[in-house]
PDB file of C-alpha atoms in Angstrom:
ATOM      1  CA  UNK A   1      16.159 -36.731   6.623  1.00  0.00           C
ATOM      2  CA  UNK A   2      15.200 -33.446   8.229  1.00  0.00           C
ATOM      3  CA  UNK A   3      16.829 -34.040  11.612  1.00  0.00           C
ATOM      4  CA  UNK A   4      19.851 -36.114  10.565  1.00  0.00           C
ATOM      5  CA  UNK A   5      21.031 -33.993   7.617  1.00  0.00           C
ATOM      6  CA  UNK A   6      20.385 -30.733   9.436  1.00  0.00           C
ATOM      7  CA  UNK A   7      22.236 -31.857  12.559  1.00  0.00           C
ATOM      8  CA  UNK A   8      25.230 -33.111  10.563  1.00  0.00           C
ATOM      9  CA  UNK A   9      25.418 -29.838   8.599  1.00  0.00           C
ATOM     10  CA  UNK A  10      25.112 -27.777  11.791  1.00  0.00           C
ATOM     11  CA  UNK A  11      27.981 -29.633  13.483  1.00  0.00           C
ATOM     12  CA  UNK A  12      30.249 -29.317  10.428  1.00  0.00           C
ATOM     13  CA  UNK A  13      29.632 -25.571  10.022  1.00  0.00           C
ATOM     14  CA  UNK A  14      30.178 -24.914  13.741  1.00  0.00           C
ATOM     15  CA  UNK A  15      33.415 -26.967  13.564  1.00  0.00           C
ATOM     16  CA  UNK A  16      34.725 -24.458  11.016  1.00  0.00           C
ATOM     17  CA  UNK A  17      33.944 -21.650  13.488  1.00  0.00           C
ATOM     18  CA  UNK A  18      31.134 -20.023  11.533  1.00  0.00           C
ATOM     19  CA  UNK A  19      28.425 -18.187  13.518  1.00  0.00           C
ATOM     20  CA  UNK A  20      25.417 -20.101  14.806  1.00  0.00           C
ATOM     21  CA  UNK A  21      23.081 -18.124  12.518  1.00  0.00           C
ATOM     22  CA  UNK A  22      25.082 -19.268   9.493  1.00  0.00           C
ATOM     23  CA  UNK A  23      25.043 -22.874  10.695  1.00  0.00           C
ATOM     24  CA  UNK A  24      21.276 -22.795  11.149  1.00  0.00           C
ATOM     25  CA  UNK A  25      20.707 -21.292   7.691  1.00  0.00           C
ATOM     26  CA  UNK A  26      22.840 -23.981   6.026  1.00  0.00           C
ATOM     27  CA  UNK A  27      21.133 -26.680   8.088  1.00  0.00           C
ATOM     28  CA  UNK A  28      17.734 -25.441   6.919  1.00  0.00           C
ATOM     29  CA  UNK A  29      18.942 -25.391   3.303  1.00  0.00           C
ATOM     30  CA  UNK A  30      19.935 -29.061   3.528  1.00  0.00           C
ATOM     31  CA  UNK A  31      16.858 -30.236   5.409  1.00  0.00           C
ATOM     32  CA  UNK A  32      15.295 -31.929   2.417  1.00  0.00           C
ATOM     33  CA  UNK A  33      16.039 -34.996   0.359  1.00  0.00           C
ATOM     34  CA  UNK A  34      18.461 -34.840  -2.579  1.00  0.00           C
ATOM     35  CA  UNK A  35      17.345 -35.650  -6.126  1.00  0.00           C
ATOM     36  CA  UNK A  36      20.037 -38.341  -6.357  1.00  0.00           C
ATOM     37  CA  UNK A  37      18.076 -40.384  -3.828  1.00  0.00           C
ATOM     38  CA  UNK A  38      15.371 -41.005  -6.428  1.00  0.00           C
ATOM     39  CA  UNK A  39      17.953 -42.321  -8.889  1.00  0.00           C
ATOM     40  CA  UNK A  40      19.406 -44.661  -6.273  1.00  0.00           C
ATOM     41  CA  UNK A  41      15.955 -45.858  -5.280  1.00  0.00           C
ATOM     42  CA  UNK A  42      15.007 -46.606  -8.894  1.00  0.00           C
ATOM     43  CA  UNK A  43      18.269 -48.474  -9.431  1.00  0.00           C
ATOM     44  CA  UNK A  44      17.687 -50.397  -6.219  1.00  0.00           C
ATOM     45  CA  UNK A  45      14.236 -51.485  -7.338  1.00  0.00           C
ATOM     46  CA  UNK A  46      15.512 -52.399 -10.805  1.00  0.00           C
ATOM     47  CA  UNK A  47      18.318 -54.530  -9.347  1.00  0.00           C
ATOM     48  CA  UNK A  48      15.900 -56.048  -6.801  1.00  0.00           C
ATOM     49  CA  UNK A  49      17.986 -54.657  -3.950  1.00  0.00           C
ATOM     50  CA  UNK A  50      15.160 -52.449  -2.691  1.00  0.00           C
ATOM     51  CA  UNK A  51      11.460 -53.343  -2.492  1.00  0.00           C
ATOM     52  CA  UNK A  52       8.920 -51.048  -4.078  1.00  0.00           C
ATOM     53  CA  UNK A  53       7.664 -50.192  -0.587  1.00  0.00           C
ATOM     54  CA  UNK A  54      11.112 -48.790   0.155  1.00  0.00           C
ATOM     55  CA  UNK A  55      10.944 -46.561  -2.906  1.00  0.00           C
ATOM     56  CA  UNK A  56       7.517 -45.354  -1.781  1.00  0.00           C
ATOM     57  CA  UNK A  57       8.909 -44.514   1.652  1.00  0.00           C
ATOM     58  CA  UNK A  58      11.703 -42.490   0.048  1.00  0.00           C
ATOM     59  CA  UNK A  59       9.132 -40.581  -2.014  1.00  0.00           C
ATOM     60  CA  UNK A  60       7.000 -39.936   1.064  1.00  0.00           C
ATOM     61  CA  UNK A  61      10.050 -38.723   2.970  1.00  0.00           C
ATOM     62  CA  UNK A  62      10.936 -36.407   0.099  1.00  0.00           C
ATOM     63  CA  UNK A  63       7.468 -34.856   0.038  1.00  0.00           C
ATOM     64  CA  UNK A  64       7.432 -34.333   3.806  1.00  0.00           C
ATOM     65  CA  UNK A  65      10.942 -32.841   3.881  1.00  0.00           C
ATOM     66  CA  UNK A  66      10.081 -30.448   1.044  1.00  0.00           C
ATOM     67  CA  UNK A  67       6.907 -29.332   2.835  1.00  0.00           C
ATOM     68  CA  UNK A  68       8.777 -28.776   6.095  1.00  0.00           C
ATOM     69  CA  UNK A  69      11.710 -26.935   4.511  1.00  0.00           C
ATOM     70  CA  UNK A  70      10.034 -23.476   4.223  1.00  0.00           C
ATOM     71  CA  UNK A  71       8.964 -23.747   7.871  1.00  0.00           C
ATOM     72  CA  UNK A  72      12.586 -24.314   8.884  1.00  0.00           C
ATOM     73  CA  UNK A  73      13.642 -21.164   7.018  1.00  0.00           C
ATOM     74  CA  UNK A  74      10.902 -19.221   8.807  1.00  0.00           C
ATOM     75  CA  UNK A  75      12.138 -20.600  12.133  1.00  0.00           C
ATOM     76  CA  UNK A  76      15.716 -19.553  11.348  1.00  0.00           C
ATOM     77  CA  UNK A  77      14.576 -16.025  10.379  1.00  0.00           C
ATOM     78  CA  UNK A  78      12.616 -15.827  13.632  1.00  0.00           C
ATOM     79  CA  UNK A  79      15.641 -16.921  15.699  1.00  0.00           C
ATOM     80  CA  UNK A  80      18.221 -14.816  13.847  1.00  0.00           C
ATOM     81  CA  UNK A  81      17.741 -11.478  15.736  1.00  0.00           C
ATOM     82  CA  UNK A  82      18.184 -13.286  19.048  1.00  0.00           C
ATOM     83  CA  UNK A  83      21.244 -15.196  17.827  1.00  0.00           C
ATOM     84  CA  UNK A  84      22.917 -12.046  16.477  1.00  0.00           C
ATOM     85  CA  UNK A  85      22.778 -10.508  19.960  1.00  0.00           C
ATOM     86  CA  UNK A  86      24.698 -13.409  21.491  1.00  0.00           C
ATOM     87  CA  UNK A  87      28.287 -12.526  22.441  1.00  0.00           C
ATOM     88  CA  UNK A  88      31.348 -14.404  21.313  1.00  0.00           C
ATOM     89  CA  UNK A  89      30.427 -14.974  17.670  1.00  0.00           C
ATOM     90  CA  UNK A  90      33.439 -15.960  15.620  1.00  0.00           C
ATOM     91  CA  UNK A  91      33.777 -15.367  11.910  1.00  0.00           C
ATOM     92  CA  UNK A  92      36.008 -17.647   9.824  1.00  0.00           C
ATOM     93  CA  UNK A  93      39.465 -16.485   8.817  1.00  0.00           C
ATOM     94  CA  UNK A  94      38.413 -15.895   5.210  1.00  0.00           C
ATOM     95  CA  UNK A  95      35.740 -13.374   6.262  1.00  0.00           C
ATOM     96  CA  UNK A  96      38.222 -11.410   8.416  1.00  0.00           C
ATOM     97  CA  UNK A  97      40.733 -10.942   5.598  1.00  0.00           C
ATOM     98  CA  UNK A  98      40.417  -7.476   4.023  1.00  0.00           C
ATOM     99  CA  UNK A  99      39.647  -7.394   0.340  1.00  0.00           C
ATOM    100  CA  UNK A 100      41.110  -3.954  -0.312  1.00  0.00           C
ATOM    101  CA  UNK A 101      39.616  -0.552  -1.032  1.00  0.00           C
ATOM    102  CA  UNK A 102      37.005  -0.220  -3.723  1.00  0.00           C
ATOM    103  CA  UNK A 103      38.793   2.806  -5.118  1.00  0.00           C
ATOM    104  CA  UNK A 104      41.744   0.891  -6.578  1.00  0.00           C
ATOM    105  CA  UNK A 105      41.762   1.052 -10.400  1.00  0.00           C
ATOM    106  CA  UNK A 106      39.982  -1.807 -12.150  1.00  0.00           C
ATOM    107  CA  UNK A 107      38.680  -3.246  -8.932  1.00  0.00           C
ATOM    108  CA  UNK A 108      35.114  -3.605  -7.690  1.00  0.00           C
ATOM    109  CA  UNK A 109      34.742  -4.417  -4.033  1.00  0.00           C
ATOM    110  CA  UNK A 110      32.466  -7.241  -3.031  1.00  0.00           C
ATOM    111  CA  UNK A 111      29.470  -6.343  -0.926  1.00  0.00           C
ATOM    112  CA  UNK A 112      30.281  -7.989   2.366  1.00  0.00           C
ATOM    113  CA  UNK A 113      26.979  -9.723   2.953  1.00  0.00           C
ATOM    114  CA  UNK A 114      28.175 -12.930   4.553  1.00  0.00           C
ATOM    115  CA  UNK A 115      25.604 -14.400   6.936  1.00  0.00           C
ATOM    116  CA  UNK A 116      26.197 -13.794  10.590  1.00  0.00           C
ATOM    117  CA  UNK A 117      28.496 -10.765  10.336  1.00  0.00           C
ATOM    118  CA  UNK A 118      28.850  -8.941  13.615  1.00  0.00           C
ATOM    119  CA  UNK A 119      28.203  -5.437  12.280  1.00  0.00           C
ATOM    120  CA  UNK A 120      24.548  -6.062  11.509  1.00  0.00           C
ATOM    121  CA  UNK A 121      22.892  -6.030   8.087  1.00  0.00           C
ATOM    122  CA  UNK A 122      25.322  -5.806   5.155  1.00  0.00           C
ATOM    123  CA  UNK A 123      25.604  -2.585   3.150  1.00  0.00           C
ATOM    124  CA  UNK A 124      23.492  -2.236   0.022  1.00  0.00           C
ATOM    125  CA  UNK A 125      25.108  -2.085  -3.399  1.00  0.00           C
ATOM    126  CA  UNK A 126      25.223   1.260  -5.203  1.00  0.00           C
ATOM    127  CA  UNK A 127      24.037  -0.345  -8.458  1.00  0.00           C
ATOM    128  CA  UNK A 128      20.633   0.597  -9.870  1.00  0.00           C
ATOM    129  CA  UNK A 129      18.833  -0.546 -13.001  1.00  0.00           C
ATOM    130  CA  UNK A 130      20.957  -3.686 -12.813  1.00  0.00           C
ATOM    131  CA  UNK A 131      20.435  -7.436 -13.014  1.00  0.00           C
ATOM    132  CA  UNK A 132      20.705  -9.672  -9.952  1.00  0.00           C
ATOM    133  CA  UNK A 133      22.129 -13.061 -10.909  1.00  0.00           C
ATOM    134  CA  UNK A 134      21.557 -15.797  -8.327  1.00  0.00           C
ATOM    135  CA  UNK A 135      24.135 -18.582  -8.591  1.00  0.00           C
ATOM    136  CA  UNK A 136      27.271 -18.788 -10.738  1.00  0.00           C
ATOM    137  CA  UNK A 137      27.516 -22.460 -11.632  1.00  0.00           C
ATOM    138  CA  UNK A 138      27.352 -23.953 -15.117  1.00  0.00           C
ATOM    139  CA  UNK A 139      24.239 -21.982 -16.069  1.00  0.00           C
ATOM    140  CA  UNK A 140      24.933 -18.811 -14.114  1.00  0.00           C
ATOM    141  CA  UNK A 141      28.465 -18.432 -15.443  1.00  0.00           C
ATOM    142  CA  UNK A 142      27.206 -18.546 -19.042  1.00  0.00           C
ATOM    143  CA  UNK A 143      24.522 -15.973 -18.273  1.00  0.00           C
ATOM    144  CA  UNK A 144      27.054 -13.774 -16.483  1.00  0.00           C
ATOM    145  CA  UNK A 145      29.470 -13.925 -19.401  1.00  0.00           C
ATOM    146  CA  UNK A 146      26.695 -12.822 -21.770  1.00  0.00           C
ATOM    147  CA  UNK A 147      25.685  -9.937 -19.487  1.00  0.00           C
ATOM    148  CA  UNK A 148      29.288  -8.806 -19.218  1.00  0.00           C
ATOM    149  CA  UNK A 149      29.787  -8.992 -22.990  1.00  0.00           C
ATOM    150  CA  UNK A 150      26.630  -6.927 -23.514  1.00  0.00           C
ATOM    151  CA  UNK A 151      27.922  -4.364 -20.983  1.00  0.00           C
ATOM    152  CA  UNK A 152      24.783  -4.770 -18.869  1.00  0.00           C
ATOM    153  CA  UNK A 153      25.306  -3.919 -15.179  1.00  0.00           C
ATOM    154  CA  UNK A 154      24.847  -6.874 -12.852  1.00  0.00           C
ATOM    155  CA  UNK A 155      25.972  -8.426  -9.614  1.00  0.00           C
ATOM    156  CA  UNK A 156      26.110 -12.045  -8.453  1.00  0.00           C
ATOM    157  CA  UNK A 157      24.831 -13.566  -5.223  1.00  0.00           C
ATOM    158  CA  UNK A 158      26.951 -16.649  -4.525  1.00  0.00           C
ATOM    159  CA  UNK A 159      28.073 -18.596  -1.451  1.00  0.00           C
ATOM    160  CA  UNK A 160      31.071 -20.561  -2.795  1.00  0.00           C
ATOM    161  CA  UNK A 161      34.363 -18.984  -1.702  1.00  0.00           C
ATOM    162  CA  UNK A 162      36.350 -20.035  -4.790  1.00  0.00           C
ATOM    163  CA  UNK A 163      33.678 -18.724  -7.127  1.00  0.00           C
ATOM    164  CA  UNK A 164      33.481 -15.434  -5.219  1.00  0.00           C
ATOM    165  CA  UNK A 165      37.246 -14.989  -5.441  1.00  0.00           C
ATOM    166  CA  UNK A 166      37.221 -15.580  -9.190  1.00  0.00           C
ATOM    167  CA  UNK A 167      34.340 -13.155  -9.697  1.00  0.00           C
ATOM    168  CA  UNK A 168      36.177 -10.458  -7.764  1.00  0.00           C
ATOM    169  CA  UNK A 169      39.306 -11.084  -9.820  1.00  0.00           C
ATOM    170  CA  UNK A 170      37.191 -10.601 -12.956  1.00  0.00           C
ATOM    171  CA  UNK A 171      35.873  -7.293 -11.655  1.00  0.00           C
ATOM    172  CA  UNK A 172      32.320  -8.513 -11.067  1.00  0.00           C
ATOM    173  CA  UNK A 173      30.503  -7.225  -8.006  1.00  0.00           C
ATOM    174  CA  UNK A 174      29.310  -9.934  -5.646  1.00  0.00           C
ATOM    175  CA  UNK A 175      27.174 -10.454  -2.582  1.00  0.00           C
ATOM    176  CA  UNK A 176      28.465 -13.343  -0.481  1.00  0.00           C
ATOM    177  CA  UNK A 177      25.839 -15.614   1.029  1.00  0.00           C
ATOM    178  CA  UNK A 178      22.566 -17.422   0.409  1.00  0.00           C
ATOM    179  CA  UNK A 179      20.023 -15.370  -1.536  1.00  0.00           C
ATOM    180  CA  UNK A 180      17.213 -16.920   0.526  1.00  0.00           C
ATOM    181  CA  UNK A 181      18.474 -14.858   3.477  1.00  0.00           C
ATOM    182  CA  UNK A 182      16.673 -11.521   3.769  1.00  0.00           C
ATOM    183  CA  UNK A 183      19.782  -9.456   4.598  1.00  0.00           C
ATOM    184  CA  UNK A 184      21.852 -10.991   1.809  1.00  0.00           C
ATOM    185  CA  UNK A 185      19.147 -10.408  -0.779  1.00  0.00           C
ATOM    186  CA  UNK A 186      18.513  -6.848   0.423  1.00  0.00           C
ATOM    187  CA  UNK A 187      22.203  -6.041  -0.125  1.00  0.00           C
ATOM    188  CA  UNK A 188      21.658  -6.597  -3.870  1.00  0.00           C
ATOM    189  CA  UNK A 189      19.188  -3.661  -3.964  1.00  0.00           C
ATOM    190  CA  UNK A 190      16.186  -5.508  -5.448  1.00  0.00           C
ATOM    191  CA  UNK A 191      14.119  -2.308  -5.136  1.00  0.00           C
ATOM    192  CA  UNK A 192      16.309  -0.604  -7.730  1.00  0.00           C
ATOM    193  CA  UNK A 193      17.060  -3.645  -9.899  1.00  0.00           C
ATOM    194  CA  UNK A 194      15.727  -4.116 -13.416  1.00  0.00           C
ATOM    195  CA  UNK A 195      15.679  -7.912 -13.443  1.00  0.00           C
ATOM    196  CA  UNK A 196      16.296 -10.981 -11.306  1.00  0.00           C
ATOM    197  CA  UNK A 197      17.853 -14.069 -12.898  1.00  0.00           C
ATOM    198  CA  UNK A 198      17.605 -17.301 -10.907  1.00  0.00           C
ATOM    199  CA  UNK A 199      20.248 -19.723 -12.216  1.00  0.00           C
ATOM    200  CA  UNK A 200      20.092 -22.116  -9.253  1.00  0.00           C
ATOM    201  CA  UNK A 201      18.560 -25.576  -9.810  1.00  0.00           C
ATOM    202  CA  UNK A 202      16.444 -25.709  -6.631  1.00  0.00           C
ATOM    203  CA  UNK A 203      12.947 -24.534  -7.574  1.00  0.00           C
ATOM    204  CA  UNK A 204      11.737 -24.411  -3.963  1.00  0.00           C
ATOM    205  CA  UNK A 205      14.572 -22.112  -2.915  1.00  0.00           C
ATOM    206  CA  UNK A 206      13.990 -20.072  -6.081  1.00  0.00           C
ATOM    207  CA  UNK A 207      10.332 -19.743  -5.137  1.00  0.00           C
ATOM    208  CA  UNK A 208      11.205 -18.125  -1.823  1.00  0.00           C
ATOM    209  CA  UNK A 209      13.460 -15.645  -3.600  1.00  0.00           C
ATOM    210  CA  UNK A 210      10.764 -14.873  -6.190  1.00  0.00           C
ATOM    211  CA  UNK A 211       8.325 -13.986  -3.416  1.00  0.00           C
ATOM    212  CA  UNK A 212      10.880 -11.782  -1.676  1.00  0.00           C
ATOM    213  CA  UNK A 213      11.821 -10.025  -4.923  1.00  0.00           C
ATOM    214  CA  UNK A 214       8.225  -9.410  -5.983  1.00  0.00           C
ATOM    215  CA  UNK A 215       7.428  -7.927  -2.567  1.00  0.00           C
ATOM    216  CA  UNK A 216      10.440  -5.617  -2.743  1.00  0.00           C
ATOM    217  CA  UNK A 217       9.918  -4.542  -6.355  1.00  0.00           C
ATOM    218  CA  UNK A 218       6.614  -5.367  -8.098  1.00  0.00           C
ATOM    219  CA  UNK A 219       8.012  -4.169 -11.442  1.00  0.00           C
ATOM    220  CA  UNK A 220      11.171  -6.326 -11.443  1.00  0.00           C
ATOM    221  CA  UNK A 221      11.458  -8.783 -14.346  1.00  0.00           C
ATOM    222  CA  UNK A 222      12.019 -12.280 -12.905  1.00  0.00           C
ATOM    223  CA  UNK A 223      13.591 -15.031 -15.017  1.00  0.00           C
ATOM    224  CA  UNK A 224      13.866 -18.474 -13.428  1.00  0.00           C
ATOM    225  CA  UNK A 225      15.158 -21.958 -14.221  1.00  0.00           C
ATOM    226  CA  UNK A 226      13.132 -25.165 -13.909  1.00  0.00           C
ATOM    227  CA  UNK A 227      13.455 -28.882 -14.623  1.00  0.00           C
ATOM    228  CA  UNK A 228       9.841 -30.052 -14.743  1.00  0.00           C
ATOM    229  CA  UNK A 229       6.343 -28.849 -15.620  1.00  0.00           C
ATOM    230  CA  UNK A 230       5.494 -28.861 -11.911  1.00  0.00           C
ATOM    231  CA  UNK A 231       8.408 -26.534 -11.153  1.00  0.00           C
ATOM    232  CA  UNK A 232       7.374 -24.246 -14.002  1.00  0.00           C
ATOM    233  CA  UNK A 233       3.848 -23.947 -12.597  1.00  0.00           C
ATOM    234  CA  UNK A 234       5.217 -23.515  -9.070  1.00  0.00           C
ATOM    235  CA  UNK A 235       7.452 -20.591 -10.042  1.00  0.00           C
ATOM    236  CA  UNK A 236       4.789 -19.117 -12.326  1.00  0.00           C
ATOM    237  CA  UNK A 237       2.277 -19.158  -9.508  1.00  0.00           C
ATOM    238  CA  UNK A 238       4.695 -17.304  -7.215  1.00  0.00           C
ATOM    239  CA  UNK A 239       5.201 -14.494  -9.715  1.00  0.00           C
ATOM    240  CA  UNK A 240       8.057 -15.370 -12.089  1.00  0.00           C
ATOM    241  CA  UNK A 241       7.723 -13.629 -15.470  1.00  0.00           C
ATOM    242  CA  UNK A 242       9.762 -16.097 -17.511  1.00  0.00           C
ATOM    243  CA  UNK A 243      10.543 -19.712 -16.636  1.00  0.00           C
ATOM    244  CA  UNK A 244      12.962 -21.674 -18.811  1.00  0.00           C
ATOM    245  CA  UNK A 245      12.739 -25.462 -18.596  1.00  0.00           C
ATOM    246  CA  UNK A 246      16.145 -26.918 -19.413  1.00  0.00           C
ATOM    247  CA  UNK A 247      14.996 -30.288 -20.713  1.00  0.00           C
ATOM    248  CA  UNK A 248      12.629 -28.701 -23.238  1.00  0.00           C
ATOM    249  CA  UNK A 249      15.347 -26.347 -24.437  1.00  0.00           C
ATOM    250  CA  UNK A 250      17.647 -29.329 -25.012  1.00  0.00           C
ATOM    251  CA  UNK A 251      14.908 -31.203 -26.861  1.00  0.00           C
ATOM    252  CA  UNK A 252      14.174 -28.139 -28.993  1.00  0.00           C
ATOM    253  CA  UNK A 253      17.844 -27.864 -29.938  1.00  0.00           C
ATOM    254  CA  UNK A 254      17.989 -31.535 -30.920  1.00  0.00           C
ATOM    255  CA  UNK A 255      14.845 -31.207 -33.051  1.00  0.00           C
ATOM    256  CA  UNK A 256      16.331 -28.202 -34.858  1.00  0.00           C
ATOM    257  CA  UNK A 257      19.503 -30.142 -35.651  1.00  0.00           C
ATOM    258  CA  UNK A 258      17.570 -33.208 -36.857  1.00  0.00           C
ATOM    259  CA  UNK A 259      14.936 -31.384 -38.915  1.00  0.00           C
ATOM    260  CA  UNK A 260      16.964 -28.365 -39.928  1.00  0.00           C
ATOM    261  CA  UNK A 261      14.054 -26.160 -38.927  1.00  0.00           C
ATOM    262  CA  UNK A 262      13.956 -23.416 -36.343  1.00  0.00           C
ATOM    263  CA  UNK A 263      11.246 -24.340 -33.849  1.00  0.00           C
ATOM    264  CA  UNK A 264      10.844 -20.721 -32.809  1.00  0.00           C
ATOM    265  CA  UNK A 265      10.273 -19.285 -29.355  1.00  0.00           C
ATOM    266  CA  UNK A 266      10.066 -21.486 -26.255  1.00  0.00           C
ATOM    267  CA  UNK A 267       6.718 -23.166 -25.672  1.00  0.00           C
ATOM    268  CA  UNK A 268       4.297 -22.365 -22.874  1.00  0.00           C
ATOM    269  CA  UNK A 269       6.005 -24.826 -20.520  1.00  0.00           C
ATOM    270  CA  UNK A 270       9.214 -22.829 -20.754  1.00  0.00           C
ATOM    271  CA  UNK A 271       8.053 -19.233 -20.955  1.00  0.00           C
ATOM    272  CA  UNK A 272       5.537 -17.354 -18.864  1.00  0.00           C
ATOM    273  CA  UNK A 273       4.096 -14.116 -20.203  1.00  0.00           C
ATOM    274  CA  UNK A 274       5.228 -11.084 -18.167  1.00  0.00           C
ATOM    275  CA  UNK A 275       2.749 -10.097 -15.509  1.00  0.00           C
ATOM    276  CA  UNK A 276       1.625  -6.481 -15.162  1.00  0.00           C
ATOM    277  CA  UNK A 277       3.331  -4.616 -12.359  1.00  0.00           C
TER     278      UNK A 277
END
């Protein structure tokens, strides 16, 4: 799992002429088992195509890969300064294309924080008192739309090119890259931010970002997303102020429709009381 997936990801990223540092970061991000493996294993056992011992091996592999994943990120961070000094780094065509001046009317320039850029750490955003939104998928896009409607200043950290292009077209400031990377996250100015919103589904990656944010700004309000009680406790223990568990929110909505009663604020498994700065 750790070696095979990481090696395959590294080769693919290098084939597209991204820098080695970028390839290593993506390889580390994929060096753990996917949740879909558990579904396949359960189906295999149910259809008698996989013995229960096989399912246990998959679970053991998942636990080991998850435990090793933070160590791989630490190794990549340790190697990054040396890799950035290597000559001959090539950025992909999309990163070399100019976006245009930030002074054009109705246009907000993206913070060029793509991993592995040759000019060193990316510039920091000029925003202050803003929200940092990590991820702009199904959950993040809804949160972003609400922030925009409320006229609350925010920026988005995202690594999908199509999503970044759409955000720029909509006039939303972006930081391109993986928020788990120190330089990318620093470009979002966490020291001057009011809140951090983690809309990504990976609780382990979110945990690393929570630690980085809390170290940079002890007073920042951190709101995270989780899918299990274990993830809630994990993020709570690392310093998240509010943790929303999606499954409980869905269940609460169903109960309200069935009973016609408002169940009130999220329960303790979904919300964590803000911690003093």
